[in-house]
Amino acid sequence: MLLDGTALGLQFGLLGVGLTLVYGLGGILNLAYGQMAVMGAMVVTLTMRAGLPAGWAVAVGLLTVGALGLLLDATIMRPVYRQQGEHRVLLSLLLTLGVGIVIDGLLMWRYPIGSLGLDIGGAAVEIFGVRMRTGTLLASVISVTTGGLMLAFLRMSTLGKAIRSVIQDEEGSRLVGINPAAVRRLIFILSGILAGLVAVTRSMTSPVGVNAGIDFTILALIVAVVGGLGSISGAFVAGILLGMVSTVSAFYIGQYITTIVLLAAAAATILLRPTGLLGRNT
Amino acid sequence: MLEVSGVATGYLGENVISGIDFTVGGGEVVAIIGSNGAGKTTLFRAVCGLLRPTAGTVRFEGEPIHGWPTHRISRAGLAFVPAERHLFAYMSVKENLALGAYPRRPRPVDLDLVVELFPRLGERFAQRAGTMSGGEQQMLAVGRALMSRPRLLMLDEPTTGLAPNLADAAYRALATLRQSGLTLLVAEQQVPLVLRLADRGYVLENGRIQMEGSAKELEQDPDVRRAYLGVT
Ligand SMILES: Nc1ncnc2c1ncn2[C@@H]1O[C@H](COP(=O)(O)OP(=O)(O)OP(=O)(O)O)[C@@H](O)[C@H]1O
Ligand SMILES: [Mg+2]
């Protein structure tokens, strides 16, 4: 159960990182985030159905959500970037909510019973004397690798530092010669890919249905809040922690109550530690 | 090196500065002096592209740069250190300096030069910028700007929030930069300090340039003495 919790938590972490990166752009909350994830999963399903091998289908799916991120940045985010402060937050909420509803509507209309289940879950493998399902193992390996790469990229590479600099002080970043528009574009692409990736890894242990969008968004929001909105490492740590909490609570109390437990965790964070688990840090 | 002519700009459709003409020659140190609200910051933001001029032209090394985005102006060799510094508070001193060189990798020689100018920064490489004192942050802001090897360095009230001895130290560092041949444009309310450093200066009042002259002329002008040097 501990392993299951960690595996789930790693995915939660990635989900939170994708949302929190975009939030770093002056408080933009992307409420279409979960729908983007589901759309990635659906593209994978359709591509596989068209006969492509799973690996290729996943690549196509992730590229599609990346492109969707790019599209959002180039279209409906334009007026959002022109606003500052509360106006930016509110406008982003309204517009992305709309986009989410549109994606939801399209998916449910076209594929009312569609779902992505990457079936590698069945057979159990044994590592370090612990039995683990193949799907769980693969999902964890992918999540750890991606998370590690993301953190290394953001902390160590020049481009990664440029991304963090825009999040920390946009005016400062412009003064040193960074083009914030290019960074925003990159963040939206990365965020889309992360969302899609999490939907794919989730589907390795249980099917991801067309209507799962809103659940992904809520989950990402909770993780990002507990990690301290805008904090990348915080989101990752919060994800792992909440993954454990979620697994334990789902086992002893039940799936439905688990969402409430997680929401309570987020609310408690805001009340007790508004800067998130690790404090403000990008 | 820098030619500003007829520049006007402001906020929410209202010009707060207008008809601004001034020049900065290569290797010169030029001061813009003016009291609170005169429009110094507004003028500097217009030059470096953070505010779009509603009229007039700005030429840097012959190129018209008005209308360019800030990052392009910065890459062209015009660095601006704002009074609020705009450091990356959650990054280390070293990371801040490294980003100063963006999009290039920081050159070790440049790092050495900055540390030579501000030994304090060298001792604090790993410290987070946001946890440094006001004086140290000012050094870091100047150091970060230098990392791009600018040809013109603009500073908006570099003594903001500094105790008198630190303000003196800041100006000693600027004098060292001047000696190395760097062109400087400095906005300042602490007129005696800046006039000791500058070759020439302009007096900005109510959004217009009211007077110009060599540092010596300005120092001896009765109006300037009354308004800014505390002489009655
Ligand atoms: N963001 C803004 N929105 C509206 N008006 C502004 C804004 N910033 C400055 N102003 C106004 O423009 C005028 C010039 O301000 P500016 O900051 O350029 O003066 P300054 O010479 O830099 O003053 P100080 O020495 O206090 O820094 C002031 O009347 C100020 O109220
Ligand atoms: Mg000012």
XYZ file of C-alpha atoms and ligand atoms in Angstrom:
546
model
C 0.000 0.000 0.000
C 2.884 2.330 0.798
C 4.297 1.670 -2.657
C 0.929 2.224 -4.274
C 0.679 5.472 -2.368
C 4.091 6.629 -3.540
C 3.314 5.657 -7.102
C 0.087 7.630 -7.000
C 1.802 10.480 -5.207
C 4.478 10.844 -7.850
C 1.757 11.290 -10.429
C -0.091 13.768 -8.227
C 3.173 15.646 -7.941
C 3.627 15.967 -11.679
C 0.003 17.012 -12.026
C 0.536 19.756 -9.444
C 3.776 20.940 -11.041
C 2.057 21.464 -14.391
C -0.645 23.610 -12.819
C 1.687 25.525 -10.524
C 4.050 26.481 -13.362
C 1.220 28.245 -15.156
C 0.046 29.785 -11.882
C 3.500 31.330 -11.609
C 2.631 33.575 -14.543
C 1.021 36.180 -12.341
C -1.687 33.959 -10.861
C -3.108 32.287 -13.940
C -5.240 29.301 -12.924
C -5.872 26.968 -15.809
C -9.223 25.335 -15.058
C -9.115 23.473 -18.372
C -6.055 21.621 -17.103
C -7.810 18.346 -16.319
C -9.667 18.376 -19.616
C -6.339 18.823 -21.373
C -5.097 15.718 -19.584
C -8.145 13.729 -20.639
C -7.866 14.955 -24.165
C -4.307 13.624 -24.225
C -5.570 10.259 -23.021
C -8.304 10.204 -25.648
C -5.867 10.982 -28.441
C -3.733 8.063 -27.225
C -6.802 5.794 -27.268
C -7.797 6.824 -30.783
C -4.273 6.566 -32.153
C -3.908 3.099 -30.694
C -7.246 2.112 -32.116
C -5.953 3.318 -35.488
C -3.236 0.714 -35.161
C -0.219 2.595 -33.820
C 1.885 0.880 -31.144
C 1.316 2.172 -27.599
C 4.636 4.033 -27.379
C 3.965 6.001 -30.547
C 0.379 6.636 -29.562
C 1.544 8.130 -26.261
C 4.010 10.368 -28.097
C 1.250 11.589 -30.419
C -1.059 12.181 -27.450
C 1.516 14.193 -25.513
C 2.428 16.273 -28.539
C -1.244 17.011 -29.069
C -1.742 18.366 -25.548
C 1.515 20.287 -25.835
C 0.126 21.839 -28.999
C -3.131 22.565 -27.213
C -1.151 24.432 -24.535
C 0.555 26.400 -27.277
C -2.817 27.193 -28.809
C -4.236 28.446 -25.498
C -1.193 30.664 -25.018
C -1.538 32.112 -28.495
C -5.283 32.720 -28.348
C -7.393 33.084 -25.232
C -4.460 33.855 -22.933
C -3.597 36.960 -24.944
C -6.136 39.215 -23.224
C -5.222 37.599 -19.887
C -1.563 38.624 -20.204
C -2.631 42.205 -20.795
C -4.277 42.300 -17.366
C -2.521 42.573 -14.039
C -3.354 41.435 -10.524
C -6.873 40.282 -9.702
C -8.095 40.988 -13.196
C -5.562 38.577 -14.603
C -6.587 35.865 -12.126
C -10.314 36.324 -12.727
C -10.128 36.526 -16.487
C -7.952 33.402 -16.614
C -10.437 31.548 -14.392
C -13.399 32.454 -16.557
C -11.761 31.817 -19.906
C -10.140 28.505 -18.999
C -13.337 27.332 -17.333
C -15.033 27.964 -20.663
C -12.359 26.075 -22.562
C -12.678 23.164 -20.131
C -16.412 22.994 -20.645
C -15.997 23.076 -24.413
C -13.420 20.260 -24.366
C -15.609 18.239 -21.997
C -18.616 18.762 -24.249
C -16.772 17.772 -27.396
C -15.277 14.655 -25.855
C -18.510 13.445 -24.279
C -20.481 14.134 -27.424
C -18.051 12.308 -29.702
C -16.933 9.535 -27.377
C -19.592 9.146 -24.704
C -18.150 5.938 -23.321
C -14.535 6.443 -24.300
C -11.756 5.711 -21.883
C -8.056 5.024 -21.944
C -6.859 1.895 -20.245
C -3.277 1.042 -21.049
C -3.471 -2.566 -20.100
C -0.164 -3.538 -18.636
C -1.560 -3.758 -15.172
C -2.275 -7.429 -14.709
C 0.922 -9.332 -14.119
C 2.741 -8.779 -10.872
C 6.492 -8.371 -10.684
C 8.730 -8.670 -7.705
C 11.291 -6.009 -6.817
C 13.290 -6.063 -3.609
C 11.006 -8.797 -2.455
C 7.892 -6.660 -2.863
C 5.157 -7.612 -5.239
C 4.027 -4.777 -7.431
C 1.825 -4.659 -10.455
C 3.664 -3.927 -13.695
C 1.417 -0.961 -14.434
C 2.119 0.629 -11.063
C 5.819 0.045 -11.479
C 5.965 1.506 -14.986
C 3.861 4.506 -13.988
C 6.204 5.165 -11.084
C 9.339 4.849 -13.155
C 7.971 7.249 -15.755
C 6.839 9.730 -13.095
C 10.114 9.672 -11.177
C 12.131 10.127 -14.345
C 9.953 12.970 -15.593
C 9.882 14.655 -12.206
C 13.647 14.381 -11.864
C 14.225 15.727 -15.344
C 11.809 18.604 -14.777
C 13.431 19.628 -11.502
C 16.931 19.347 -12.965
C 15.872 21.347 -16.015
C 14.286 24.109 -13.938
C 17.076 24.316 -11.355
C 20.165 23.762 -13.448
C 19.712 24.755 -17.069
C 19.865 28.356 -18.220
C 16.479 28.054 -19.875
C 15.003 26.564 -16.707
C 16.377 29.435 -14.674
C 14.914 31.853 -17.196
C 11.517 30.227 -16.625
C 11.859 30.610 -12.857
C 13.032 34.188 -13.218
C 9.866 35.136 -15.103
C 7.826 33.522 -12.326
C 9.759 35.352 -9.603
C 10.014 38.795 -11.179
C 8.822 39.365 -14.683
C 10.172 42.893 -14.928
C 13.564 41.742 -13.689
C 13.586 39.016 -16.315
C 12.879 41.492 -19.090
C 15.693 43.704 -17.858
C 18.230 40.889 -18.164
C 17.110 40.161 -21.714
C 14.570 37.384 -21.278
C 11.502 37.446 -23.494
C 8.614 36.643 -21.139
C 6.285 35.862 -24.028
C 8.566 33.030 -25.146
C 8.770 31.713 -21.593
C 4.991 31.773 -21.197
C 4.638 29.808 -24.408
C 7.134 27.233 -23.183
C 5.379 26.933 -19.828
C 2.025 26.296 -21.472
C 3.514 23.580 -23.669
C 5.284 21.919 -20.732
C 2.177 22.142 -18.600
C 0.062 20.502 -21.300
C 2.554 17.685 -21.727
C 2.692 17.066 -17.977
C -1.098 16.919 -17.791
C -1.219 14.452 -20.665
C 1.542 12.338 -19.175
C -0.264 12.007 -15.862
C -3.446 10.916 -17.622
C -1.413 8.280 -19.449
C 0.318 6.951 -16.324
C -2.995 6.912 -14.437
C -4.480 4.801 -17.194
C -1.825 2.163 -16.523
C -3.457 1.227 -13.236
C -7.096 2.113 -13.833
C -8.975 3.389 -16.898
C -9.263 7.135 -17.396
C -12.743 8.027 -18.626
C -13.749 10.971 -20.831
C -15.439 12.709 -17.935
C -12.404 12.603 -15.615
C -11.294 16.128 -16.554
C -12.784 17.978 -13.642
C -11.360 15.415 -11.192
C -7.870 15.978 -12.560
C -8.299 19.741 -12.266
C -9.485 19.533 -8.665
C -6.678 17.183 -7.751
C -4.069 19.390 -9.402
C -5.464 22.401 -7.595
C -5.309 20.657 -4.225
C -1.754 19.490 -4.785
C -0.637 22.913 -5.995
C -2.254 24.646 -3.016
C -0.738 22.280 -0.461
C 2.647 22.686 -2.142
C 2.281 26.459 -2.036
C 0.929 27.826 -5.314
C 3.832 28.747 -7.540
C 6.323 26.464 -5.792
C 7.597 23.714 -8.054
C 9.425 21.517 -5.573
C 6.600 22.148 -3.100
C 4.047 20.764 -5.547
C 6.126 17.649 -6.021
C 6.507 16.992 -2.304
C 2.819 17.752 -1.693
C 1.876 15.345 -4.469
C 3.783 12.456 -2.892
C 2.325 13.208 0.528
C -1.243 13.498 -0.744
C -0.820 10.349 -2.818
C -0.095 8.451 0.385
C -2.957 10.110 2.230
C -5.260 9.337 -0.646
C -4.300 5.662 -0.827
C -4.596 5.119 2.908
C -7.894 6.961 3.103
C -9.317 5.183 0.063
C -8.420 1.855 1.664
C -9.837 2.530 5.119
C -12.591 5.041 4.497
C -13.589 4.902 0.866
C -13.018 6.621 -2.434
C -15.747 9.205 -2.129
C -14.650 10.521 1.247
C -11.052 10.669 0.030
C -11.736 13.703 -2.140
C -13.134 15.466 0.897
C -10.078 14.498 2.946
C -7.836 15.959 0.254
C -9.887 19.154 0.020
C -9.658 19.476 3.788
C -5.892 19.104 3.545
C -5.803 21.960 1.036
C -8.047 24.151 3.186
C -5.932 23.414 6.260
C -2.802 24.382 4.353
C -4.261 27.744 3.436
C -5.255 28.359 7.043
C -2.153 27.058 8.786
C 0.628 27.477 6.292
C -0.468 29.753 3.466
C 2.917 29.604 1.769
C 2.650 25.843 1.337
C 4.699 22.931 2.624
C 8.123 24.239 1.714
C 7.354 27.932 2.006
C 7.619 30.256 -0.950
C 10.154 28.973 -3.373
C 10.171 28.508 -7.101
C 25.455 56.932 -27.782
C 21.930 57.750 -26.590
C 19.783 60.420 -28.214
C 16.355 61.132 -26.839
C 14.269 63.675 -28.681
C 10.761 64.886 -28.169
C 9.837 61.952 -25.947
C 6.517 62.010 -24.149
C 4.856 59.257 -22.146
C 2.762 58.626 -19.074
C 0.099 56.422 -17.571
C -3.513 55.727 -18.505
C -3.392 57.985 -21.535
C -2.037 60.976 -19.632
C 1.473 62.164 -20.381
C 3.524 62.859 -17.285
C 6.673 63.742 -19.220
C 6.789 65.480 -22.577
C 9.131 67.192 -24.999
C 12.146 65.480 -23.461
C 15.405 66.031 -25.338
C 18.778 64.896 -24.109
C 21.874 63.051 -25.218
C 24.525 60.887 -23.646
C 27.868 60.629 -25.423
C 30.149 57.589 -25.319
C 32.183 57.452 -22.097
C 30.158 60.236 -20.481
C 28.441 60.228 -17.126
C 25.155 62.118 -17.304
C 22.884 62.943 -14.381
C 19.149 63.500 -14.458
C 18.200 65.369 -11.317
C 14.736 66.176 -10.101
C 12.605 65.987 -6.991
C 9.938 63.414 -6.090
C 7.417 62.979 -8.843
C 9.404 64.954 -11.400
C 9.240 62.031 -13.841
C 12.753 60.553 -13.664
C 11.559 56.969 -13.322
C 8.948 57.463 -16.012
C 11.626 58.784 -18.361
C 13.961 55.857 -17.710
C 11.192 53.337 -18.182
C 10.392 54.935 -21.524
C 14.029 54.703 -22.635
C 14.382 51.019 -21.777
C 11.048 49.976 -23.243
C 9.096 49.272 -20.069
C 6.797 52.118 -21.067
C 6.065 52.950 -24.667
C 6.740 56.572 -25.641
C 3.612 58.221 -27.032
C 5.767 60.664 -29.003
C 9.394 61.233 -29.916
C 12.351 59.026 -30.686
C 15.007 57.185 -28.718
C 18.189 56.235 -30.540
C 20.832 53.991 -29.081
C 24.081 53.872 -31.030
C 22.191 55.306 -33.986
C 19.392 52.734 -33.913
C 15.841 53.812 -33.172
C 14.891 51.624 -30.189
C 11.585 53.199 -29.166
C 8.930 50.578 -29.641
C 11.378 47.723 -29.044
C 10.500 45.348 -26.217
C 12.687 45.654 -23.122
C 14.476 42.334 -23.579
C 15.643 43.369 -27.020
C 16.891 46.728 -25.775
C 18.734 44.976 -22.970
C 20.366 42.561 -25.386
C 21.402 45.511 -27.564
C 23.658 46.692 -24.717
C 21.536 49.108 -22.713
C 21.172 47.939 -19.115
C 18.806 49.478 -16.584
C 18.974 49.124 -12.803
C 15.594 50.232 -11.436
C 15.241 51.766 -7.995
C 13.256 48.698 -6.861
C 16.050 46.489 -8.237
C 13.803 43.652 -9.376
C 16.176 40.909 -8.322
C 15.165 37.259 -8.423
C 14.487 36.984 -4.711
C 14.412 33.174 -4.467
C 17.587 32.602 -6.429
C 21.138 32.770 -5.156
C 23.468 35.669 -5.746
C 25.348 33.567 -8.234
C 22.207 32.607 -10.158
C 21.145 36.243 -10.300
C 24.524 37.201 -11.710
C 24.456 34.319 -14.179
C 21.056 35.371 -15.478
C 22.437 38.856 -15.989
C 24.419 37.426 -18.896
C 21.331 35.841 -20.483
C 21.057 34.520 -23.173
C 24.796 33.822 -23.043
C 26.521 31.759 -20.401
C 28.101 33.941 -17.747
C 31.734 34.620 -18.549
C 34.146 33.954 -15.673
C 36.027 37.189 -16.416
C 32.834 39.174 -15.971
C 32.082 37.403 -12.700
C 35.591 38.220 -11.514
C 35.138 41.876 -12.423
C 31.871 42.096 -10.490
C 33.421 40.416 -7.454
C 36.388 42.749 -7.646
C 34.010 45.717 -7.668
C 31.809 44.281 -4.917
C 33.854 41.801 -2.837
C 30.803 41.390 -0.621
C 28.946 39.587 -3.406
C 31.780 37.105 -3.753
C 31.436 36.146 -0.096
C 27.699 35.645 -0.556
C 27.474 33.620 -3.744
C 25.145 31.019 -2.257
C 22.862 33.392 -0.359
C 19.347 34.031 -1.617
C 19.018 37.483 -3.114
C 15.835 38.192 -1.166
C 17.551 37.730 2.176
C 20.300 40.274 1.551
C 20.436 43.763 3.011
C 19.411 46.790 0.975
C 22.991 47.760 0.250
C 23.925 44.257 -0.833
C 20.863 44.070 -3.058
C 21.882 47.290 -4.728
C 25.343 45.857 -5.388
C 23.780 42.724 -6.796
C 21.455 44.711 -9.043
C 24.399 46.635 -10.473
C 26.490 43.474 -10.707
C 23.723 41.628 -12.535
C 23.411 44.487 -15.011
C 27.173 44.458 -15.617
C 27.169 40.748 -16.458
C 25.635 41.539 -19.858
C 28.624 43.776 -20.694
C 26.403 46.796 -21.362
C 27.674 49.785 -23.259
C 25.307 52.105 -21.414
C 24.255 51.571 -17.811
C 21.192 53.455 -16.568
C 20.626 53.667 -12.823
C 17.481 55.011 -11.196
C 18.274 56.461 -7.769
C 20.987 53.956 -6.875
C 21.030 55.291 -3.312
C 17.351 54.509 -2.578
C 17.046 53.211 0.964
C 20.782 53.313 1.658
C 22.381 54.875 4.727
C 24.693 57.810 3.890
C 27.907 55.779 4.177
C 26.485 53.090 1.880
C 25.333 55.733 -0.582
C 28.900 57.029 -0.670
C 30.181 53.512 -1.235
C 27.701 53.021 -4.084
C 28.976 56.160 -5.759
C 32.595 55.068 -5.271
C 31.734 51.894 -7.165
C 30.146 53.960 -9.929
C 33.276 56.106 -10.090
C 35.312 52.941 -10.619
C 32.994 51.956 -13.464
C 33.317 55.374 -14.961
C 37.089 55.020 -14.870
C 36.853 51.774 -16.784
C 35.181 53.740 -19.560
C 31.561 52.688 -19.043
C 28.909 55.218 -20.072
C 26.478 56.016 -17.261
C 23.108 57.728 -17.015
C 22.001 58.277 -13.434
C 18.736 59.645 -12.043
C 19.204 61.029 -8.574
C 17.707 63.241 -5.881
C 20.919 63.255 -3.884
C 22.275 65.986 -6.080
C 25.644 66.657 -4.408
C 26.618 62.991 -4.745
C 25.704 62.663 -8.384
C 27.178 65.983 -9.470
C 30.539 64.935 -8.041
C 30.461 61.939 -10.388
C 28.806 63.355 -13.502
C 30.208 65.253 -16.450
C 26.894 66.822 -17.344
C 23.380 66.938 -16.045
C 19.794 67.805 -16.802
C 17.232 69.135 -14.366
C 13.812 67.560 -14.733
C 10.821 69.332 -13.202
C 7.155 68.548 -13.715
C 7.908 66.242 -16.595
C 10.022 68.693 -18.568
C 13.707 69.408 -18.810
C 14.186 72.835 -17.282
C 17.912 73.210 -17.394
C 21.040 71.556 -18.633
C 24.732 72.111 -18.182
C 28.032 70.730 -17.063
C 28.177 69.382 -13.534
C 30.127 72.464 -12.507
C 27.573 74.858 -14.041
C 24.718 73.103 -12.329
C 26.525 73.067 -8.998
C 26.977 76.808 -9.179
C 23.544 77.662 -10.507
C 21.589 79.620 -7.899
C 18.291 77.846 -8.646
C 19.837 74.401 -8.394
C 21.644 75.363 -5.197
C 18.418 76.564 -3.671
C 16.257 73.660 -4.783
C 18.596 70.681 -4.504
C 21.723 71.571 -2.586
C 19.986 73.018 0.424
C 21.701 76.393 0.047
C 19.545 79.427 0.786
N 2.137 53.509 -12.416
C 1.726 54.803 -12.399
N 0.428 55.096 -12.655
C 0.001 56.391 -12.650
N 0.784 57.441 -12.386
C 2.077 57.217 -12.117
C 2.611 55.877 -12.113
N 3.931 55.966 -11.820
C 4.198 57.274 -11.646
N 3.098 58.026 -11.846
C 3.039 59.494 -11.746
O 3.941 60.060 -12.657
C 4.609 61.163 -12.086
C 6.113 60.984 -12.212
O 6.493 59.864 -11.420
P 7.941 59.265 -11.446
O 7.922 58.010 -10.668
O 8.431 59.184 -12.836
O 8.765 60.380 -10.661
P 10.247 60.316 -10.109
O 10.925 61.551 -10.588
O 10.885 59.033 -10.440
O 9.988 60.422 -8.549
P 10.799 59.760 -7.340
O 12.006 60.601 -7.119
O 9.858 59.868 -6.187
O 11.114 58.365 -7.711
C 4.120 61.281 -10.654
O 3.174 62.316 -10.600
C 3.487 59.948 -10.377
O 2.392 60.111 -9.509
Mg 11.585 57.433 -9.305
